[in-house]
Short mmCIF file of C-alpha atoms in Angstrom, two decimals:
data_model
loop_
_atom_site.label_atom_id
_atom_site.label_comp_id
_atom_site.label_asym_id
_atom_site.label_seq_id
_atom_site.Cartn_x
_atom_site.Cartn_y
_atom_site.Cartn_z
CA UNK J 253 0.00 0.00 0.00
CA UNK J 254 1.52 3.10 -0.94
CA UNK J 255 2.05 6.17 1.55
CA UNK J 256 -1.22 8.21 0.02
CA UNK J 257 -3.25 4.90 0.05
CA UNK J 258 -2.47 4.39 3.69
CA UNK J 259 -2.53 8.24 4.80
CA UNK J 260 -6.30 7.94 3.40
CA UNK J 261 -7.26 4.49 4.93
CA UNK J 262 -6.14 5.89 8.49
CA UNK J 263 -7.87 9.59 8.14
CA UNK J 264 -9.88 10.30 11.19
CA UNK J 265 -13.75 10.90 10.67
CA UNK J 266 -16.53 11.96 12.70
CA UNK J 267 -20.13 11.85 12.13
CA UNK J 268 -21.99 15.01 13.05
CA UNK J 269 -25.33 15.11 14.24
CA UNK J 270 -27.44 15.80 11.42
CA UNK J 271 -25.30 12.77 9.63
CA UNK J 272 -22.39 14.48 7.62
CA UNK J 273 -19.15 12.78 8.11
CA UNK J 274 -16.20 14.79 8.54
CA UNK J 275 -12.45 14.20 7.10
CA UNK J 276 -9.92 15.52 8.75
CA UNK J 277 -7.21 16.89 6.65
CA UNK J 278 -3.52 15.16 6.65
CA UNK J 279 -1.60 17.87 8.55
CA UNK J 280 -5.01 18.76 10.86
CA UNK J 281 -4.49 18.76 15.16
CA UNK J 282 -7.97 19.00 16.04
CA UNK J 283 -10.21 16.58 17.94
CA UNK J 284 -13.23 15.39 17.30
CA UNK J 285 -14.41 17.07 20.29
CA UNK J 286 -13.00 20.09 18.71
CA UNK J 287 -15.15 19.91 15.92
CA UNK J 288 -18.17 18.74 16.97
CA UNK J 289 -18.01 21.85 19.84
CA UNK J 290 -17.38 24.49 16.94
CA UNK J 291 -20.26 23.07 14.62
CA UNK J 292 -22.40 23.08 17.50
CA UNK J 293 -21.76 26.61 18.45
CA UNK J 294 -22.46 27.27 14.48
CA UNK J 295 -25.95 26.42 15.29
CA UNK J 296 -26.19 29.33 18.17
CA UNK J 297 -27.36 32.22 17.82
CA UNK J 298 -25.18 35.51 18.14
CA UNK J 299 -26.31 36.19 21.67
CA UNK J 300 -26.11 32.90 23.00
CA UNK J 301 -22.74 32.09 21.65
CA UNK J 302 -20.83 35.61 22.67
CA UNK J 303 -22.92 36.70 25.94
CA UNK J 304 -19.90 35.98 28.17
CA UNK J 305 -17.22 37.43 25.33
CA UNK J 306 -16.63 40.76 26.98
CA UNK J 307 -13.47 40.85 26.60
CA UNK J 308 -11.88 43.66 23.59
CA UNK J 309 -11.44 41.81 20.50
CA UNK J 310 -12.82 38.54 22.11
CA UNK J 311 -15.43 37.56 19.25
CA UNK J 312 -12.85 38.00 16.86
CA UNK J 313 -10.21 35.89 18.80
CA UNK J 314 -13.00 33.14 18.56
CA UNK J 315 -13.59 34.09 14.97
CA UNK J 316 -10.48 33.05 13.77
CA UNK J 317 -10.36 30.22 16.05
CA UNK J 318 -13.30 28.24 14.89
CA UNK J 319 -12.49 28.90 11.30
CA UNK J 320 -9.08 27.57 12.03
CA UNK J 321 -10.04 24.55 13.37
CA UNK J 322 -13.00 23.64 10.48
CA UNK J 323 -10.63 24.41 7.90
CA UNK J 324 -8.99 21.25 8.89
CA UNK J 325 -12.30 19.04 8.45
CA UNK J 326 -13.97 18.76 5.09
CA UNK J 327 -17.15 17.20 5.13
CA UNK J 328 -17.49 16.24 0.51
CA UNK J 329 -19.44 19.23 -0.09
CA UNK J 330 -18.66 20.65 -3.45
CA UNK J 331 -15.60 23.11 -3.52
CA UNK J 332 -15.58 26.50 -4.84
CA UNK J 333 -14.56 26.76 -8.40
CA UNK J 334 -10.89 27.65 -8.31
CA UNK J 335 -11.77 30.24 -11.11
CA UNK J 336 -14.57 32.12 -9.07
CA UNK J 337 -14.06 35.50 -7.71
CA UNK J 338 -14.31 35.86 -3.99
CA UNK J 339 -14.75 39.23 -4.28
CA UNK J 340 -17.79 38.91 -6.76
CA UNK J 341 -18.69 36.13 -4.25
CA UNK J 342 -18.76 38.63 -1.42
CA UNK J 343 -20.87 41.47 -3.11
CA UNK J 344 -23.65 39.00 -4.82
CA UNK J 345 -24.17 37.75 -0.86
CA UNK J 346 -24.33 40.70 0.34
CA UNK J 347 -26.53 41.87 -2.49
CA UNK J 348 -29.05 39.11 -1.78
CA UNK J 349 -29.03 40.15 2.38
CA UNK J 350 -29.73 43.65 1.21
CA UNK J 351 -33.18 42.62 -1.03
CA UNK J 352 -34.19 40.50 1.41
CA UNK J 353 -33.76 43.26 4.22
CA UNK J 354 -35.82 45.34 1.85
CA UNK J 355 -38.49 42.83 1.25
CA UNK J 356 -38.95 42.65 5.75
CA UNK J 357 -38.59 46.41 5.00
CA UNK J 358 -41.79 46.64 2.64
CA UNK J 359 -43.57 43.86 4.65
CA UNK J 360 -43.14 45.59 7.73
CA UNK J 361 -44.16 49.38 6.17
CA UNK J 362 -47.24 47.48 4.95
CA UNK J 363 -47.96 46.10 8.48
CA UNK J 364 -48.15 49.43 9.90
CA UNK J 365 -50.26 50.70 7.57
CA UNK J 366 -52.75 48.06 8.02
CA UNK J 367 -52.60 47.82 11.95
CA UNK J 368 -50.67 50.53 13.59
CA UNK J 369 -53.12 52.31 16.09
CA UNK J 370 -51.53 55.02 18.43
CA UNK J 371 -54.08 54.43 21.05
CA UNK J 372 -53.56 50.92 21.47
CA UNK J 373 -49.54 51.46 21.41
CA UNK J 374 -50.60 53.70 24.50
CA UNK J 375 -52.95 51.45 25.74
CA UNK J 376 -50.40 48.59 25.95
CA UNK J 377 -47.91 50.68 27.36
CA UNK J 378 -50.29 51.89 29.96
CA UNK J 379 -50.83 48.11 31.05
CA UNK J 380 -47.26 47.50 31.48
CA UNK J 381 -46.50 50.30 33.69
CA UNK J 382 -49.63 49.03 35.58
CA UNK J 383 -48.02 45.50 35.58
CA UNK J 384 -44.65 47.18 36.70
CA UNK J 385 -46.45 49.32 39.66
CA UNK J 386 -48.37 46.15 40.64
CA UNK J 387 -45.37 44.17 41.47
CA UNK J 388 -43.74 47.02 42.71
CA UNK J 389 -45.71 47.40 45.65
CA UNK J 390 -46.36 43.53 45.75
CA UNK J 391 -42.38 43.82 46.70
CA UNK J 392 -43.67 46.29 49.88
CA UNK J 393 -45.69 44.14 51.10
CA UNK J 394 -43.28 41.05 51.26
CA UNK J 395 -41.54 43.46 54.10
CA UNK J 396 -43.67 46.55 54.95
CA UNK J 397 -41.62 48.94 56.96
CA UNK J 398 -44.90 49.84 58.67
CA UNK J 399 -48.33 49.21 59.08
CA UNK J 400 -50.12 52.34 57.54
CA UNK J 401 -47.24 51.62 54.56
CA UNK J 402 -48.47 48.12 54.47
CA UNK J 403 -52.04 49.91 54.01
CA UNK J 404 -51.25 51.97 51.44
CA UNK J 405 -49.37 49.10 49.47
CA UNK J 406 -52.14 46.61 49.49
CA UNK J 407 -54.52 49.44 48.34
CA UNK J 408 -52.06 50.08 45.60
CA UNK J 409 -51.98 46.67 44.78
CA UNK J 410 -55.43 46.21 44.16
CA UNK J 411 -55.77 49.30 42.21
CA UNK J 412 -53.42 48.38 39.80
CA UNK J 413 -54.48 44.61 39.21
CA UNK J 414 -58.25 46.30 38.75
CA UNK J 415 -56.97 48.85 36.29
CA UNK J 416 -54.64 45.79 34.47
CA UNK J 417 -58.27 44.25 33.96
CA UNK J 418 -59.37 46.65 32.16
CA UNK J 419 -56.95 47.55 29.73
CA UNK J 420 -56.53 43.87 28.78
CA UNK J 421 -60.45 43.96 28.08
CA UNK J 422 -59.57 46.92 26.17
CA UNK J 423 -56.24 46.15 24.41
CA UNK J 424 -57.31 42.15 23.42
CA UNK J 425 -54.04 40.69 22.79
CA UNK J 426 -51.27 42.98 23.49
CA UNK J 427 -48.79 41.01 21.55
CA UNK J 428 -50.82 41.64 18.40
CA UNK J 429 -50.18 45.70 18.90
CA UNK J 430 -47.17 46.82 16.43
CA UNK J 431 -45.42 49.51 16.51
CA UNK J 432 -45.04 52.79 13.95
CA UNK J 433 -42.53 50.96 12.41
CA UNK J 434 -44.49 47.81 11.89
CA UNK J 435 -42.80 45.43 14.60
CA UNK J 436 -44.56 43.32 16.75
CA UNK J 437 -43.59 43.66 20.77
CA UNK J 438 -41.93 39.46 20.39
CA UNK J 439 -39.71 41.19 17.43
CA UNK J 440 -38.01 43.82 19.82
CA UNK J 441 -37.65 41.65 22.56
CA UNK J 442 -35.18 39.74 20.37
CA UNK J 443 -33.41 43.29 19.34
CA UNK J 444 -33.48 44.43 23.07
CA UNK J 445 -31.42 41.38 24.22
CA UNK J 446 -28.55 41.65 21.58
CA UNK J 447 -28.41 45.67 22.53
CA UNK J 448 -28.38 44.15 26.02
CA UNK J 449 -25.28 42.11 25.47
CA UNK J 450 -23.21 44.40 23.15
CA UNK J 451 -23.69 47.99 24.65
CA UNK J 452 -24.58 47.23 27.85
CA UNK J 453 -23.06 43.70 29.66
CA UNK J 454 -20.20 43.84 28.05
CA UNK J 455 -19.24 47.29 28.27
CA UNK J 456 -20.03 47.12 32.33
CA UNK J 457 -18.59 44.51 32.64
CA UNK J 458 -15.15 45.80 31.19
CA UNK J 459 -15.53 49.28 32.53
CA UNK J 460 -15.92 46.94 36.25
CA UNK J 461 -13.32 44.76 35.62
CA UNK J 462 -10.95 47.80 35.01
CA UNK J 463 -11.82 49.68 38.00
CA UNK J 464 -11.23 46.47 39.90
CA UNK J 465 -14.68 46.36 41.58
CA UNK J 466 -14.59 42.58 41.78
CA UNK J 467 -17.64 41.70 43.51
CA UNK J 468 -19.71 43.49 40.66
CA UNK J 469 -17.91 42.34 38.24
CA UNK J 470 -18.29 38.45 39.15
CA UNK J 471 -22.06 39.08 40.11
CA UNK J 472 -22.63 40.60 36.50
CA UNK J 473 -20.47 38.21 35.02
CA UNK J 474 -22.68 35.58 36.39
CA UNK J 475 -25.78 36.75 34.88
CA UNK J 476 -27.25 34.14 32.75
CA UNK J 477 -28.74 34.70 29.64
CA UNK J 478 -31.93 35.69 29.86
CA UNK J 479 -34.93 34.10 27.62
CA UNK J 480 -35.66 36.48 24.77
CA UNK J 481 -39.73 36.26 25.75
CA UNK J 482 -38.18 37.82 29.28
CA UNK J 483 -36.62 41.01 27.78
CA UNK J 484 -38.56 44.82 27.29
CA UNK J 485 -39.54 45.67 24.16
CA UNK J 486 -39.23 49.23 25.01
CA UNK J 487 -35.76 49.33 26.25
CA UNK J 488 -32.59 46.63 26.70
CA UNK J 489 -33.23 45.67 30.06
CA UNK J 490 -35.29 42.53 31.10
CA UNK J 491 -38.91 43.17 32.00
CA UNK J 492 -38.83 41.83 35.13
CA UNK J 493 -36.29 44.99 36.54
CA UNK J 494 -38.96 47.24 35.69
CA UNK J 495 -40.73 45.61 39.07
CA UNK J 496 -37.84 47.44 41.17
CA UNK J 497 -38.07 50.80 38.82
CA UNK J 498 -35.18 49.74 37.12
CA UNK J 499 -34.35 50.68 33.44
CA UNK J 500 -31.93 50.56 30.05
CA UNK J 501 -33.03 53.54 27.71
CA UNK J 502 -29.62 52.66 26.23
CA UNK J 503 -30.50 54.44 22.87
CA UNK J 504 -32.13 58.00 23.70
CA UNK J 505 -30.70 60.84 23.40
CA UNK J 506 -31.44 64.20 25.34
CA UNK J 507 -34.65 65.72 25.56
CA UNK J 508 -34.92 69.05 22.54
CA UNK J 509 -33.74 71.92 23.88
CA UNK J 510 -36.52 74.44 24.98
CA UNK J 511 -39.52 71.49 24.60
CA UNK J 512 -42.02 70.46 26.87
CA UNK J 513 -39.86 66.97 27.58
CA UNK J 514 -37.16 68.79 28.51
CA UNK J 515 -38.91 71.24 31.61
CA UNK J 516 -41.05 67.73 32.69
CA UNK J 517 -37.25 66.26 32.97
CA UNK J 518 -35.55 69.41 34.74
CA UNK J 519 -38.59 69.37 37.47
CA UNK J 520 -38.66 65.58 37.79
CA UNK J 521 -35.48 64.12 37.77
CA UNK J 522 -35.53 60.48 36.23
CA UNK J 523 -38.68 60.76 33.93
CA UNK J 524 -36.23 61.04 30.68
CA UNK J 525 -34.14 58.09 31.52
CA UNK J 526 -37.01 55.89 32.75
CA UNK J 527 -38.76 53.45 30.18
CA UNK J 528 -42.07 53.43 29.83
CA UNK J 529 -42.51 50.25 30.60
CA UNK J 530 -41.31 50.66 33.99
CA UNK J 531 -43.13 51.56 37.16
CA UNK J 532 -43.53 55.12 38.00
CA UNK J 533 -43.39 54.73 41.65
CA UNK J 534 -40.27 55.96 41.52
CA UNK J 535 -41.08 59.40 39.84
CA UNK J 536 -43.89 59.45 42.75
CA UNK J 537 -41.24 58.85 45.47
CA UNK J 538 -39.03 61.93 44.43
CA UNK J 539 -42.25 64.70 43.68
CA UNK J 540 -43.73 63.69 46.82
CA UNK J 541 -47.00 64.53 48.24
CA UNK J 542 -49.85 61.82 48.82
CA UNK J 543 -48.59 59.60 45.77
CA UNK J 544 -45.23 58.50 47.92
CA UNK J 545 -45.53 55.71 50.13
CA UNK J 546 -45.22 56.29 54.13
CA UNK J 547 -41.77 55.91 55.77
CA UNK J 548 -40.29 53.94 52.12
CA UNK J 549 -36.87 54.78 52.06
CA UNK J 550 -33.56 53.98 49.56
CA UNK J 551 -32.25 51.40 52.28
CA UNK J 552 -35.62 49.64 52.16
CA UNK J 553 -35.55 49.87 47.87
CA UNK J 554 -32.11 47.71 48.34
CA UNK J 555 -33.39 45.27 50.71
CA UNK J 556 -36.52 44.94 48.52
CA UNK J 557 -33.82 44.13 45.36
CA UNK J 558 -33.18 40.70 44.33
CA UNK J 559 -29.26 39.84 45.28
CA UNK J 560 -28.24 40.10 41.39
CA UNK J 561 -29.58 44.07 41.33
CA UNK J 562 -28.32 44.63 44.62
CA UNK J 563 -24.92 44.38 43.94
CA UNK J 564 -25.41 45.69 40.58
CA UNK J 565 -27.48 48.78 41.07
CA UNK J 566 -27.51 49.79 44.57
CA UNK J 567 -24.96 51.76 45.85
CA UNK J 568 -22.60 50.53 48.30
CA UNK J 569 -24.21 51.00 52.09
CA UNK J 570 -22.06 53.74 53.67
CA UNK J 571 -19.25 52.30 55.73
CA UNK J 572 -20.24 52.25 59.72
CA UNK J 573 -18.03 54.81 61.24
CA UNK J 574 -14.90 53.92 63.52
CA UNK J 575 -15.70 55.43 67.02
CA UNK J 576 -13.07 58.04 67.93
CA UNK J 577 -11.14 57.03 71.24
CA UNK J 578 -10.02 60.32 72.91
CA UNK J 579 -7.32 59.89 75.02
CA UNK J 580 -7.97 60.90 79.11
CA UNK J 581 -5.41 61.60 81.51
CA UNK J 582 -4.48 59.66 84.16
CA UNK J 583 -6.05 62.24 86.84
CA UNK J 584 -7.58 64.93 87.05
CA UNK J 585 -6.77 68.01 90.04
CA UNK J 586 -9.45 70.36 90.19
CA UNK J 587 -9.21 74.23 90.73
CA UNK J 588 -9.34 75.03 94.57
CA UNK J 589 -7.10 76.98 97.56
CA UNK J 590 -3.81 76.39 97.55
CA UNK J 591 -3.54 74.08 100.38
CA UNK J 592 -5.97 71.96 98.25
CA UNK J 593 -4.53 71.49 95.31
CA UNK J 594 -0.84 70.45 96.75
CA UNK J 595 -2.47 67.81 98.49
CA UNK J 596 -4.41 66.67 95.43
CA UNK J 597 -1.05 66.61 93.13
CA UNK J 598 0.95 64.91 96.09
CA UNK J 599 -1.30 62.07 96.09
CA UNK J 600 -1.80 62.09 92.69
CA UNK J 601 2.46 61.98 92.27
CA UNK J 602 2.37 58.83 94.73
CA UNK J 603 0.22 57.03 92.21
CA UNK J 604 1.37 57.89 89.02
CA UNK J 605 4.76 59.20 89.97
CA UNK J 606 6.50 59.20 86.28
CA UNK J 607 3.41 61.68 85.16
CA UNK J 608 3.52 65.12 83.78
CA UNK J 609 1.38 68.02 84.90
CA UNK J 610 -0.57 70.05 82.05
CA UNK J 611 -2.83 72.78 82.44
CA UNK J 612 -6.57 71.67 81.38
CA UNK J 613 -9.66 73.84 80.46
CA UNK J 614 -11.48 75.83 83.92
CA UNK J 615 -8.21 75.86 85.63
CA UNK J 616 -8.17 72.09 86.37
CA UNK J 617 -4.45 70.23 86.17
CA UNK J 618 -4.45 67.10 84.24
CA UNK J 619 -1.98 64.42 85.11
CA UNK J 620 -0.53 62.47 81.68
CA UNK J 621 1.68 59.66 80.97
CA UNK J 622 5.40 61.30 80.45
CA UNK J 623 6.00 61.51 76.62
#
């Protein structure tokens, strides 16, 4: 058997799971394991396959890696013409992304047109703020700090999960309400958690790591990815943070100058920033008045926060102060005749005879150990 023969009879295969056998090239290093763990991550999406790649340059690290390692596995399918031109290659598949981004585009433009209705946009953000505010003050009640608080939280409770009634009797299916732009609330959900990941984790997460704030960092860090059904579709942060008035209006910029938005976010710091999806309770808290909650306090929005937010979000508890020891003197002779005070320093000099005599304040004498 010649060399070639021999070198093909002994090539290492592997059979994927949808049934394509793999080669592995002459020269190739990589396991099986290797290329069964790189085909499977093929089948990932973005999101799921990069969420913990915070790193700078990270995605392309693993890029090149993967690519590496199935350039050394060929699997029979048909090889590129050696006279084809990659470049024309490139520009006819990106030619055929851009119509079919167009086509979604015109699909979309003609959804909108057919079912975009402001009032149930505002409708079904309505019923999520009352969803937010609901489980906000479900939160109070798991540890009221008092009892007319615990009052005013059930009633709050109530009045939201009446009012959430009646917008769903109103809305129908909120899922079904798209936006100006002809996207359905499931669609940016899906958007929301990618923004998530690339301009929000990942940039914390470096901008933590740097500023060596370790426990943060590992908390965030251990953040698992959350279910695409579980994110906002009105900003990048889960739904479920709303419920501690907790948001990620990553994308907006600053109100106009001079408008209406802009006075609203100069008298009531917080409006701009919040989504408005979240629960307003906090917007309550800070104007005050009957709408905030008796004796709720920051320290009892930490305790309130799952562990995750807590460490995240909340700002450190101030440190406990050191008490101050002030040194005393070893005695103390107070002012008096003459007579007196010699007899109060002699017996003060038979018990601390090494000590040195200093004026204190009212005329007193203060006996201290000799520097």
């Amino acid at each position: 058997m010649t060399d070639g023969r021999r070198a093909e009879s002994d090539a290492m295969q592997v059979l994927a799971p949808n049934g394509v056998t793999w080669t592995r090239i002459v020269d190739g290093r990589s396991s099986p394991a290797d290329l069964l763990r790189e085909l499977a991550q093929l089948t990932m999406g973005h999101v799921e396959r990069e969420w913990d790649w915070w790193q700078e340059g990270r995605a392309q690290q693993e890029y090149d890696r993967r690519w590496a390692i199935l350039g050394e596995w060929d699997n029979g399918a048909p090889q590129r013409e050696a006279h084809q031109d990659p470049e024309a290659s490139a520009e006819e598949f990106l030619a055929e992304c851009d119509r079919r981004d167009e086509a979604k585009k015109q699909q979309r433009a003609a959804r909108a047109a057919e079912l975009y209705s402001k009032e149930r946009e505002n409708l079904r953000l309505e019923l999520m703020r009352t969803e937010a505010d609901a489980a906000f003050f479900a939160h109070i009640l798991a540890a009221p700090a008092s009892r007319e608080q615990q009052n005013a939280a059930e009633r709050r409770v109530a009045e939201r999960q009446t009012a959430t009634r009646d917008l769903r009797s109103k809305i129908g299916d909120p899922e079904d309400v798209v936006d100006h732009a002809g996207y359905y609330p499931a669609e940016r959900r899906s958007s929301s958690l990618g923004s998530h990941m690339t301009f929000w984790r990942h940039p914390t997460l470096r901008e933590l790591h740097t500023a060596r704030q370790r426990k943060r960092f590992t908390t965030l860090l251990a953040m698992r990815l959350p279910a695409p059904a579980s994110m906002c579709s009105e900003c990048q942060a889960p739904s479920q943070w709303h419920e501690y008035a907790l948001s990620l209006c990553l994308f907006r910029p600053d109100p106009p100058a001079g408008s209406t938005a802009e006075t609203i976010a100069r008298l009531m710091p917080g409006w701009w920033q919040r989504c408005s999806a979240c629960t307003a309770y906090q917007l309550e808290h800070r104007w005050g008045g009957s709408m905030a909650l008796p004796d709720f306090t920051g320290e009892q929005w930490r305790a309130m926060l799952p562990p995750m937010l807590r460490e995240i979000f909340a700002p450190d508890p101030p440190k406990a102060k050191k008490a101050v020891t002030r040194p005393k003197p070893l005695a103390v002779v107070p002012a008096g005749k003459i007579d007196d005070v010699v007899v109060s320093l002699t017996e003060a000099k038979a018990r601390f005879p090494d000590a040195e005599v200093r004026s204190g304040p009212l005329g007193i004498w203060e006996l201290w150990p000799s520097t």
